[in-house]
Amino acid sequence: MPNFEVIRPDGSGTPFLVMPGLAPENKVTAAILRSKRLQNPIYEFSLPQEDGLYLGDIDKIVETYLTDIQSAGFEGPYNIVGFSLGGQIGFTLASRMKAQGCKNVHLFLVDDDADTHRRALNIANTPPDMSFLSLAGYYVLDRNELSSFGGPMTLFRATHWGLERKSGETSDWEFRMRRPFDVYDFPFRHNDMVVAPFCDEWVDLMANILEGNIEAPNHRVVAPRHSDLPPAFRRGFAKGKQGDLEEEIRGYERAIKMMTAPPEWLFINLAQALADAGRTDDAISALRRAIQLSTGLSNCHVELAKLLRANGKKGGLRKLFERVDGYPKTTADDHQMYGIFLAQRNRPLKALAAFKEALHLEPTRLACYLRSVRILKERNMLDEAEALVSQAVKDHPDHLSLQELLASIFLDQEKPEQAEPLLRAILQQDPTRMHACMHLCKLLMAQGQLDQALDLATQNQGHHPGNAAANALLGTVLQTQGDLVGAKAQFETSLRIAQDRVQTWLALSQVVEQLEGPEKALQYLARRPQSIANRPVILEAEAALRAQQLATT
């Protein structure tokens, strides 16, 4: 079976190849179908699966797509469209097609970052069990292959991000493009870009571009910086992904020497590679060099603080704090970054004040709400957390993530009568909301409504089959209902996706003990990864099983 569906087989114009994202439904396709002007054929691609789980390696995904396209007899030209993670897939597919001789490929990216700074995302040297994106439903192995594309590309970008991203950046695509490209900014949040009526604006603009009526972009990258990255850097980068840290370090150092304005992420990559190689002092020096080039608070300050603290450099840490305190803070980005820095310094109330100042300037910054609520919860200031988020929900009633956050606060306050209707309302608007499903499912279990909980957990797992937490939740409900065989299967699937889930290992050992006895449960626990092998709760469970084993023999 090919990994695409023919949505509109007959049409006029160049076909759209629509890439999948993290969401279970492809809203880009729906956005294009809303347009009366765009009557092109549409082929909607889905994420390939292997052993019942979604592939997480973009290289493998694209290889699968190329095979599907060749088998279907497609010859081009193509319009490739991808939103968010779909942009990563689309970019890699377009670059491979171009390398294979396909001349007519136009790439449209809908609010996606190039993510060349893999270390900042903790993707470096990560084994296949990585789960940092598991809450979104999938896991991704390598989002930043340094492929390049020399065809036409257009980036439609949201300027109002709820996550930690500075507006006005070129999203690092200039390091992967070999020719000029246009950037169009829209005053929306990331997820709004594919929701009607917001999506109509960039779809109409895309129609204009395809018809040759090109509007002036907000920003045109005339001279991409792809050529700024010398071959030595690319070789070093590739070697680093294979574990050769010294070659990676040399590649970064050469690139910094050769570039007139090295990007911040390059210094962070260098510093973390040096730290991985045990060269802590050199890593600190690399970050200090980057800070000397900066005019304000940046990610390099945060990374340097982590490194100094981890290595007991109290004097250096104190000087860094003094420098950061003296920087002017005028934008929401400044205050948010300063709040993160203060939280690292164990100054929670000052950090809270900084996050609130960022929210005053940009009231939709979800990351600042999350960090503020975390601080308030830690200090048992739940009423203040409720007031903060309740006001945000009133001001932004369409922001489902804020509603989920408010529901979680209600649950922490033991107010299920307020949490339940809010969670149900969220799921009525979007049945695929992961956190709302999980909160409501646990609430139903606490109320003894196991059949409803099972239905909800099953639906949730259906929406997010490659998600470790979704499979573990379904396993918990099945275990509570007495279906131990079904629970065991779900726990095993969850751990196949993310091996470091401590509670899932404990739940699996309990189920196996009930089904097959303590000896078999101990064998299962012995398979846990080294990263969690000595967690006290795991060792306690192991000791209890050994005691039970002795008692039965």
Coordinates of C-alpha atoms in Angstrom, one line a residue:
M1 CA 0.0 0.0 0.0
P2 CA 1.4 3.4 -0.9
N3 CA 1.8 6.0 1.9
F4 CA -0.4 8.6 0.1
E5 CA -4.1 9.1 -0.6
V6 CA -5.4 10.6 -3.8
I7 CA -7.6 13.4 -2.5
R8 CA -8.3 15.1 -5.8
P9 CA -7.3 12.9 -8.7
D10 CA -8.6 15.2 -11.5
G11 CA -7.7 18.8 -11.6
S12 CA -5.7 21.5 -13.4
G13 CA -2.2 22.6 -12.7
T14 CA 0.8 21.2 -10.9
P15 CA -0.1 18.6 -8.3
F16 CA 0.2 19.3 -4.6
L17 CA 2.2 16.7 -2.6
V18 CA 1.0 17.4 1.0
M19 CA 3.3 16.3 3.7
P20 CA 2.1 14.9 7.1
G21 CA 2.8 16.6 10.4
L22 CA 2.4 15.6 14.0
A23 CA -1.4 15.9 14.0
P24 CA -3.4 12.8 13.1
E25 CA -5.4 14.8 10.5
N26 CA -3.8 16.8 7.7
K27 CA -5.2 20.3 8.0
V28 CA -3.1 21.6 5.1
T29 CA -5.2 19.5 2.7
A30 CA -8.4 21.0 4.2
A31 CA -6.9 24.5 3.8
I32 CA -6.2 23.9 0.1
L33 CA -9.6 22.4 -0.5
R34 CA -11.2 25.5 0.9
S35 CA -9.8 27.5 -2.0
K36 CA -11.9 28.0 -5.1
R37 CA -8.8 29.2 -7.0
L38 CA -6.6 26.1 -6.4
Q39 CA -8.1 23.2 -8.3
N40 CA -4.8 21.3 -8.6
P41 CA -4.7 17.5 -8.0
I42 CA -3.9 16.7 -4.4
Y43 CA -1.9 13.7 -3.0
E44 CA -1.9 13.6 0.8
F45 CA 1.0 11.6 2.3
S46 CA 0.8 9.9 5.6
L47 CA 3.6 8.8 8.0
P48 CA 4.9 5.3 7.2
Q49 CA 4.7 2.7 9.9
E50 CA 7.0 -0.1 10.9
D51 CA 5.8 -2.8 13.4
G52 CA 2.8 -0.8 14.2
L53 CA 4.7 2.4 15.0
Y54 CA 5.3 5.5 13.0
L55 CA 8.7 5.9 11.5
G56 CA 10.7 8.6 13.2
D57 CA 13.7 8.9 10.9
I58 CA 13.0 11.5 8.2
D59 CA 15.5 10.0 5.9
K60 CA 13.6 6.7 5.9
I61 CA 10.3 8.5 5.6
V62 CA 11.5 10.3 2.4
E63 CA 13.0 7.1 1.0
T64 CA 9.6 5.5 1.4
Y65 CA 7.9 8.4 -0.3
L66 CA 10.3 8.4 -3.2
T67 CA 9.6 4.7 -3.8
D68 CA 5.9 5.3 -3.7
I69 CA 6.2 8.2 -6.1
Q70 CA 8.3 6.1 -8.5
S71 CA 5.9 3.2 -8.3
A72 CA 2.9 5.4 -9.0
G73 CA 4.6 6.7 -12.2
F74 CA 4.7 10.4 -11.2
E75 CA 7.1 12.4 -13.2
G76 CA 6.6 16.0 -11.9
P77 CA 6.4 18.9 -11.7
Y78 CA 5.4 19.2 -8.1
N79 CA 4.3 21.7 -5.5
I80 CA 5.4 20.3 -2.1
V81 CA 3.6 21.7 0.9
G82 CA 4.4 21.0 4.6
F83 CA 3.3 22.5 7.9
S84 CA 5.5 22.4 11.0
L85 CA 7.2 19.0 11.0
G86 CA 5.8 18.4 7.5
G87 CA 8.1 21.2 6.4
Q88 CA 11.1 19.2 7.5
I89 CA 9.8 16.2 5.5
G90 CA 8.9 18.3 2.5
F91 CA 12.3 20.0 2.5
T92 CA 14.2 16.7 2.5
L93 CA 11.9 15.2 -0.1
A94 CA 12.4 18.3 -2.4
S95 CA 16.2 18.2 -1.9
R96 CA 16.3 14.5 -2.8
M97 CA 14.1 15.0 -5.9
K98 CA 16.3 17.9 -7.0
A99 CA 19.4 15.7 -6.5
Q100 CA 17.8 13.0 -8.7
G101 CA 17.3 15.4 -11.5
C102 CA 13.7 16.6 -11.0
K103 CA 13.8 20.3 -12.1
N104 CA 10.4 21.6 -11.4
V105 CA 9.7 21.4 -7.6
H106 CA 8.3 24.4 -5.7
L107 CA 8.5 24.1 -2.0
F108 CA 6.0 25.8 0.3
L109 CA 6.8 25.7 4.0
V110 CA 4.1 26.7 6.4
D111 CA 5.6 27.9 9.7
D112 CA 8.5 25.5 10.2
D113 CA 12.0 26.1 11.5
A114 CA 15.1 24.5 10.0
D115 CA 16.3 23.3 13.4
T116 CA 19.9 23.0 12.4
H117 CA 20.7 23.5 16.1
R118 CA 20.2 19.9 17.0
R119 CA 22.0 20.0 20.3
A120 CA 19.7 22.7 21.6
L121 CA 16.9 20.2 20.9
N122 CA 18.8 17.4 22.7
I123 CA 18.9 15.3 19.5
A124 CA 22.6 14.8 19.5
N125 CA 23.7 11.1 19.6
T126 CA 20.2 10.0 20.6
P127 CA 19.3 6.3 20.3
P128 CA 16.1 5.2 18.6
D129 CA 14.2 5.1 21.9
M130 CA 14.2 8.9 22.2
S131 CA 10.9 10.3 23.4
F132 CA 11.3 14.1 23.7
L133 CA 8.4 14.5 21.2
S134 CA 6.3 11.6 22.4
L135 CA 3.7 13.9 23.9
A136 CA 3.0 15.1 20.4
G137 CA 2.3 11.5 19.3
Y138 CA 5.5 10.6 17.5
Y139 CA 9.2 10.5 18.1
V140 CA 11.7 12.1 15.7
L141 CA 15.3 10.9 15.3
D142 CA 17.0 13.5 13.1
R143 CA 15.2 16.7 12.2
N144 CA 18.3 18.5 11.0
E145 CA 20.0 16.6 8.2
L146 CA 22.2 19.2 6.5
S147 CA 20.7 18.6 3.1
S148 CA 20.2 21.7 0.9
F149 CA 17.7 22.8 -1.8
G150 CA 18.4 24.9 -4.8
G151 CA 14.8 25.2 -6.1
P152 CA 12.1 27.9 -5.5
M153 CA 11.0 28.0 -1.9
T154 CA 8.4 30.1 0.0
L155 CA 8.1 30.3 3.8
F156 CA 4.8 31.4 5.3
R157 CA 5.6 32.2 8.9
A158 CA 3.5 32.9 12.0
T159 CA 4.9 35.8 14.1
H160 CA 2.9 35.1 17.3
W161 CA 4.4 32.0 18.7
G162 CA 3.2 30.6 22.0
L163 CA 6.5 28.7 22.3
E164 CA 10.0 29.9 22.9
R165 CA 10.9 31.4 19.5
K166 CA 11.8 34.9 18.7
S167 CA 9.7 36.6 16.1
G168 CA 11.5 38.1 13.1
E169 CA 14.0 35.3 12.7
T170 CA 14.6 33.6 9.4
S171 CA 14.3 30.2 11.0
D172 CA 17.8 29.1 10.0
W173 CA 16.5 28.2 6.5
E174 CA 19.2 30.4 5.0
F175 CA 21.8 27.8 6.1
R176 CA 20.0 25.1 4.0
M177 CA 19.0 27.1 0.9
R178 CA 21.3 27.6 -2.1
R179 CA 19.2 30.3 -3.7
P180 CA 17.1 33.3 -2.6
F181 CA 13.7 32.7 -1.0
D182 CA 10.7 34.7 0.2
V183 CA 9.3 34.9 3.7
Y184 CA 5.8 36.1 4.3
D185 CA 4.8 36.9 7.9
F186 CA 1.3 36.4 9.3
P187 CA 0.1 37.8 12.7
F188 CA -1.1 34.4 13.9
R189 CA -0.1 31.6 16.3
H190 CA 1.6 28.5 15.0
N191 CA -1.5 26.3 15.1
D192 CA -3.7 29.0 13.7
M193 CA -1.9 28.8 10.4
V194 CA -3.9 25.7 9.4
V195 CA -7.2 26.7 10.9
A196 CA -10.0 28.5 9.0
P197 CA -10.3 31.4 8.4
F198 CA -6.6 32.2 9.1
C199 CA -5.3 29.6 6.6
D200 CA -7.2 31.3 3.8
E201 CA -4.7 34.1 3.8
W202 CA -1.6 32.1 3.0
V203 CA -3.5 29.8 0.7
D204 CA -4.7 32.8 -1.4
L205 CA -1.1 34.1 -1.4
M206 CA 0.1 30.7 -2.6
A207 CA -2.4 30.8 -5.4
N208 CA -1.1 34.3 -6.4
I209 CA 2.5 33.0 -6.4
L210 CA 1.5 30.0 -8.6
E211 CA -0.4 32.3 -11.0
G212 CA 2.7 34.5 -11.2
N213 CA 1.1 37.4 -9.3
I214 CA 3.9 37.5 -6.7
E215 CA 3.3 39.9 -3.9
A216 CA 6.2 41.7 -2.2
P217 CA 7.4 39.5 0.7
N218 CA 8.0 40.8 4.3
H219 CA 11.5 39.5 4.0
R220 CA 13.5 38.2 1.1
V221 CA 16.7 36.2 1.8
V222 CA 18.7 37.4 -1.2
A223 CA 22.0 35.8 -0.2
P224 CA 21.4 32.5 1.7
R225 CA 24.1 31.6 4.1
H226 CA 24.4 28.0 2.9
S227 CA 27.7 28.8 1.3
D228 CA 28.9 30.2 4.7
L229 CA 29.1 26.6 6.0
P230 CA 32.3 25.2 4.6
P231 CA 32.7 21.6 3.5
A232 CA 34.9 20.9 6.5
F233 CA 32.0 21.9 8.8
R234 CA 29.6 19.6 7.0
R235 CA 31.9 16.7 7.2
G236 CA 32.5 17.4 10.9
F237 CA 28.8 17.7 11.5
A238 CA 28.2 14.3 9.8
K239 CA 31.1 12.7 11.8
G240 CA 29.6 14.1 15.0
K241 CA 26.3 12.3 14.3
Q242 CA 28.4 9.1 13.9
G243 CA 30.0 9.8 17.3
D244 CA 33.4 11.2 16.2
L245 CA 33.4 14.3 18.5
E246 CA 36.9 15.4 17.6
E247 CA 36.1 15.7 13.9
E248 CA 32.9 17.5 14.8
I249 CA 34.8 20.0 17.0
R250 CA 37.3 20.7 14.3
G251 CA 34.5 21.3 11.8
Y252 CA 32.7 23.8 14.1
E253 CA 36.0 25.6 14.9
R254 CA 36.9 26.0 11.2
A255 CA 33.4 27.3 10.4
I256 CA 33.6 29.9 13.1
K257 CA 36.9 31.1 11.9
M258 CA 35.7 31.3 8.3
M259 CA 32.4 33.0 9.0
T260 CA 32.1 36.8 9.4
A261 CA 29.0 36.4 11.7
P262 CA 28.8 32.9 13.1
P263 CA 25.2 32.0 14.3
E264 CA 24.6 31.4 18.0
W265 CA 23.7 27.8 17.5
L266 CA 27.1 27.1 16.1
F267 CA 28.8 28.2 19.3
I268 CA 26.3 26.1 21.4
N269 CA 27.0 23.1 19.2
L270 CA 30.7 23.6 19.6
A271 CA 30.5 24.0 23.4
Q272 CA 28.4 20.9 23.9
A273 CA 30.6 18.8 21.7
L274 CA 33.6 20.0 23.7
A275 CA 31.8 19.2 26.9
D276 CA 30.9 15.7 25.6
A277 CA 34.6 15.2 24.9
G278 CA 35.5 16.2 28.5
R279 CA 37.0 19.6 27.5
T280 CA 34.9 21.6 29.9
D281 CA 37.2 24.7 30.1
D282 CA 37.3 24.9 26.3
A283 CA 33.5 24.6 26.2
I284 CA 33.2 27.5 28.6
S285 CA 35.6 29.6 26.5
A286 CA 33.5 28.9 23.4
L287 CA 30.3 30.2 25.0
R288 CA 32.1 33.2 26.4
R289 CA 33.3 34.1 22.9
A290 CA 29.7 33.9 21.7
I291 CA 28.5 36.2 24.5
Q292 CA 31.1 38.8 23.6
L293 CA 29.6 39.0 20.2
S294 CA 26.0 39.4 21.5
T295 CA 24.3 42.6 22.5
G296 CA 21.8 41.1 25.0
L297 CA 20.6 38.0 26.7
S298 CA 20.8 34.9 24.6
N299 CA 20.7 31.1 24.7
C300 CA 24.5 31.2 25.1
H301 CA 24.1 32.8 28.5
V302 CA 21.7 30.0 29.6
E303 CA 24.0 27.3 28.3
L304 CA 27.0 28.9 30.0
A305 CA 25.2 29.1 33.3
K306 CA 24.3 25.4 33.1
L307 CA 27.9 24.5 32.4
L308 CA 29.4 26.7 35.1
R309 CA 27.0 25.3 37.7
A310 CA 27.5 21.7 36.7
N311 CA 31.3 22.1 37.1
G312 CA 31.2 24.1 40.4
K313 CA 32.6 27.4 38.8
K314 CA 31.0 29.6 41.4
G315 CA 33.1 32.7 40.7
G316 CA 32.4 32.5 37.0
L317 CA 28.7 32.0 37.7
R318 CA 28.5 35.0 39.9
K319 CA 30.1 37.3 37.2
L320 CA 27.8 35.9 34.6
F321 CA 24.8 36.7 36.8
E322 CA 26.0 40.3 37.3
R323 CA 26.4 40.7 33.6
V324 CA 22.9 39.4 32.8
D325 CA 21.3 41.5 35.4
G326 CA 22.7 44.6 33.7
Y327 CA 21.3 43.9 30.3
P328 CA 18.3 46.1 29.2
K329 CA 15.0 44.1 29.0
T330 CA 12.6 45.8 26.6
T331 CA 10.8 43.0 24.7
A332 CA 8.8 40.0 25.7
D333 CA 11.7 37.8 24.4
D334 CA 14.1 39.6 26.8
H335 CA 11.8 39.1 29.8
Q336 CA 11.1 35.5 29.0
M337 CA 14.8 34.7 28.6
Y338 CA 15.6 36.5 31.8
G339 CA 12.9 34.6 33.6
I340 CA 14.4 31.3 32.4
F341 CA 17.8 32.5 33.6
L342 CA 16.4 33.6 37.0
A343 CA 14.7 30.2 37.4
Q344 CA 18.0 28.5 36.8
R345 CA 19.5 30.7 39.6
N346 CA 16.8 29.5 42.0
R347 CA 15.1 32.9 42.1
P348 CA 11.5 31.7 41.5
L349 CA 9.7 34.8 42.5
K350 CA 11.9 37.1 40.4
A351 CA 11.5 34.6 37.5
L352 CA 7.8 34.7 38.0
A353 CA 7.8 38.5 37.8
A354 CA 9.9 38.3 34.6
F355 CA 7.4 35.9 33.0
K356 CA 4.5 38.1 33.9
E357 CA 6.2 41.1 32.4
A358 CA 6.6 39.0 29.1
L359 CA 2.9 38.1 29.3
H360 CA 2.0 41.8 29.8
L361 CA 3.8 42.6 26.5
E362 CA 2.6 39.5 24.6
P363 CA -0.4 37.9 26.4
T364 CA -0.4 34.6 24.3
R365 CA 3.0 33.3 25.3
L366 CA 2.0 29.8 26.4
A367 CA 5.6 29.0 27.5
C368 CA 5.5 31.8 30.0
Y369 CA 2.1 30.6 31.4
L370 CA 3.5 27.1 31.8
R371 CA 6.7 28.3 33.6
S372 CA 4.7 30.7 35.8
V373 CA 2.2 28.0 36.8
R374 CA 5.1 25.6 37.5
I375 CA 6.6 28.1 39.9
L376 CA 3.3 28.8 41.6
K377 CA 2.5 25.0 42.0
E378 CA 6.0 24.4 43.6
R379 CA 5.2 27.1 46.1
N380 CA 1.6 25.8 46.6
M381 CA 0.1 29.0 45.3
L382 CA -2.6 27.3 43.4
D383 CA -5.2 30.0 43.8
E384 CA -2.9 32.5 42.2
A385 CA -2.2 30.0 39.4
E386 CA -5.9 29.6 38.8
A387 CA -6.4 33.4 38.7
L388 CA -3.6 33.9 36.2
V389 CA -4.7 31.2 33.8
S390 CA -8.5 31.9 34.2
Q391 CA -7.9 35.5 33.1
A392 CA -5.9 34.2 30.1
V393 CA -8.7 31.8 29.1
K394 CA -11.2 34.7 29.3
D395 CA -9.0 36.9 27.1
H396 CA -8.2 34.1 24.6
P397 CA -11.2 31.7 24.6
D398 CA -10.0 29.9 21.5
H399 CA -6.7 28.9 23.0
L400 CA -7.2 25.2 23.9
S401 CA -3.7 24.8 25.5
L402 CA -4.6 27.4 28.1
Q403 CA -7.9 25.6 28.8
E404 CA -6.0 22.4 29.3
L405 CA -3.6 24.1 31.7
L406 CA -6.5 25.6 33.7
A407 CA -8.1 22.1 33.9
S408 CA -4.9 20.7 35.3
I409 CA -4.9 23.4 38.0
F410 CA -8.5 22.5 38.9
L411 CA -7.4 18.9 39.3
D412 CA -4.4 19.9 41.5
Q413 CA -6.9 21.9 43.6
E414 CA -9.1 18.8 43.8
K415 CA -11.9 20.5 42.0
P416 CA -13.1 17.8 39.6
E417 CA -16.5 19.4 39.3
Q418 CA -14.8 22.3 37.5
A419 CA -12.2 20.3 35.6
E420 CA -14.6 17.7 34.1
P421 CA -16.9 20.1 32.1
L422 CA -13.9 22.1 30.9
L423 CA -12.1 18.9 29.7
R424 CA -15.2 17.7 27.9
A425 CA -15.7 21.1 26.2
I426 CA -12.0 20.9 25.0
L427 CA -12.5 17.5 23.5
Q428 CA -15.7 18.5 21.9
Q429 CA -13.8 21.1 20.0
D430 CA -10.8 18.9 19.2
P431 CA -11.1 15.1 20.1
T432 CA -7.4 14.6 19.5
R433 CA -6.2 16.8 22.4
M434 CA -3.7 14.6 24.2
H435 CA -3.5 16.2 27.6
A436 CA -7.3 16.7 27.8
C437 CA -7.9 13.1 27.0
M438 CA -5.5 11.9 29.6
H439 CA -6.8 14.2 32.4
L440 CA -10.4 13.3 31.7
C441 CA -9.6 9.6 31.5
K442 CA -7.8 9.6 34.9
L443 CA -10.7 11.6 36.3
L444 CA -13.2 9.0 35.1
M445 CA -11.1 6.2 36.6
A446 CA -11.1 7.9 40.0
Q447 CA -14.9 8.1 39.8
G448 CA -15.1 4.4 39.0
Q449 CA -16.5 5.0 35.4
L450 CA -14.2 2.4 33.9
D451 CA -16.2 1.8 30.7
Q452 CA -16.1 5.5 29.8
A453 CA -12.5 5.6 30.7
L454 CA -11.7 2.6 28.5
D455 CA -13.6 4.2 25.5
L456 CA -11.7 7.4 25.9
A457 CA -8.3 5.8 26.4
T458 CA -9.0 3.6 23.3
Q459 CA -9.9 6.7 21.2
N460 CA -6.9 8.5 22.5
Q461 CA -4.5 5.7 21.6
G462 CA -6.2 5.6 18.1
H463 CA -5.4 9.2 17.6
H464 CA -1.8 8.8 18.8
P465 CA -0.8 5.2 18.2
G466 CA 2.9 6.1 18.2
N467 CA 2.7 7.8 21.6
A468 CA 4.2 6.2 24.6
A469 CA 2.0 7.9 27.1
A470 CA -1.2 7.1 25.2
N471 CA -0.4 3.4 25.1
A472 CA 0.6 3.4 28.8
L473 CA -2.7 5.1 29.7
L474 CA -4.7 2.5 27.8
G475 CA -2.7 -0.2 29.6
T476 CA -3.5 1.3 33.0
V477 CA -7.2 1.3 32.3
L478 CA -7.1 -2.3 31.0
Q479 CA -5.1 -3.3 34.1
T480 CA -7.8 -1.7 36.4
Q481 CA -10.5 -3.6 34.5
G482 CA -8.7 -6.9 35.0
D483 CA -7.6 -7.4 31.4
L484 CA -4.0 -8.2 32.3
V485 CA -3.0 -9.6 28.9
G486 CA -4.2 -6.5 27.1
A487 CA -2.5 -4.3 29.6
K488 CA 0.8 -6.1 29.2
A489 CA 0.6 -5.6 25.4
Q490 CA 0.0 -1.8 25.8
F491 CA 2.8 -1.4 28.4
E492 CA 5.2 -3.3 26.1
T493 CA 4.3 -1.0 23.2
S494 CA 4.8 2.1 25.3
L495 CA 8.3 1.0 26.4
R496 CA 9.2 0.1 22.8
I497 CA 8.5 3.7 21.9
A498 CA 10.2 5.2 25.1
Q499 CA 12.3 2.9 27.2
D500 CA 12.9 5.4 30.1
R501 CA 9.3 5.5 31.4
V502 CA 9.8 4.4 35.0
Q503 CA 6.1 4.1 36.0
T504 CA 5.4 2.0 32.9
W505 CA 8.2 -0.5 33.8
L506 CA 6.7 -0.8 37.3
A507 CA 3.2 -1.3 35.9
L508 CA 4.5 -3.9 33.4
S509 CA 6.3 -5.8 36.2
Q510 CA 3.1 -5.8 38.3
V511 CA 1.1 -7.3 35.4
V512 CA 3.7 -9.9 34.6
E513 CA 4.0 -10.9 38.2
Q514 CA 0.2 -11.4 38.3
L515 CA 0.3 -13.4 35.1
E516 CA 3.5 -15.4 35.3
G517 CA 4.9 -14.9 38.8
P518 CA 7.8 -12.9 40.4
E519 CA 10.6 -14.7 38.6
K520 CA 9.3 -13.6 35.2
A521 CA 8.6 -10.1 36.5
L522 CA 12.2 -9.8 37.6
Q523 CA 13.4 -10.9 34.1
Y524 CA 11.3 -8.1 32.6
L525 CA 12.6 -5.5 35.0
A526 CA 16.2 -6.6 34.1
R527 CA 15.6 -5.3 30.6
R528 CA 15.3 -1.7 31.7
P529 CA 17.8 0.8 30.3
Q530 CA 20.9 1.9 32.2
S531 CA 19.6 5.4 32.5
I532 CA 16.9 4.4 35.0
A533 CA 18.5 1.2 36.3
N534 CA 19.3 2.6 39.8
R535 CA 16.2 4.6 40.4
P536 CA 15.1 4.0 44.1
V537 CA 11.5 3.1 43.1
I538 CA 12.8 0.5 40.6
L539 CA 15.2 -1.0 43.1
E540 CA 12.5 -1.2 45.7
A541 CA 10.2 -3.0 43.3
E542 CA 13.0 -5.4 42.4
A543 CA 13.7 -6.1 46.1
A544 CA 10.0 -6.8 46.8
L545 CA 9.8 -9.2 43.8
R546 CA 12.9 -11.1 45.1
A547 CA 11.4 -11.3 48.6
Q548 CA 8.2 -12.7 47.1
Q549 CA 10.2 -15.1 45.0
L550 CA 11.9 -16.4 48.1
A551 CA 8.7 -16.7 49.9
T552 CA 7.1 -18.8 47.2
T553 CA 10.1 -21.1 47.0

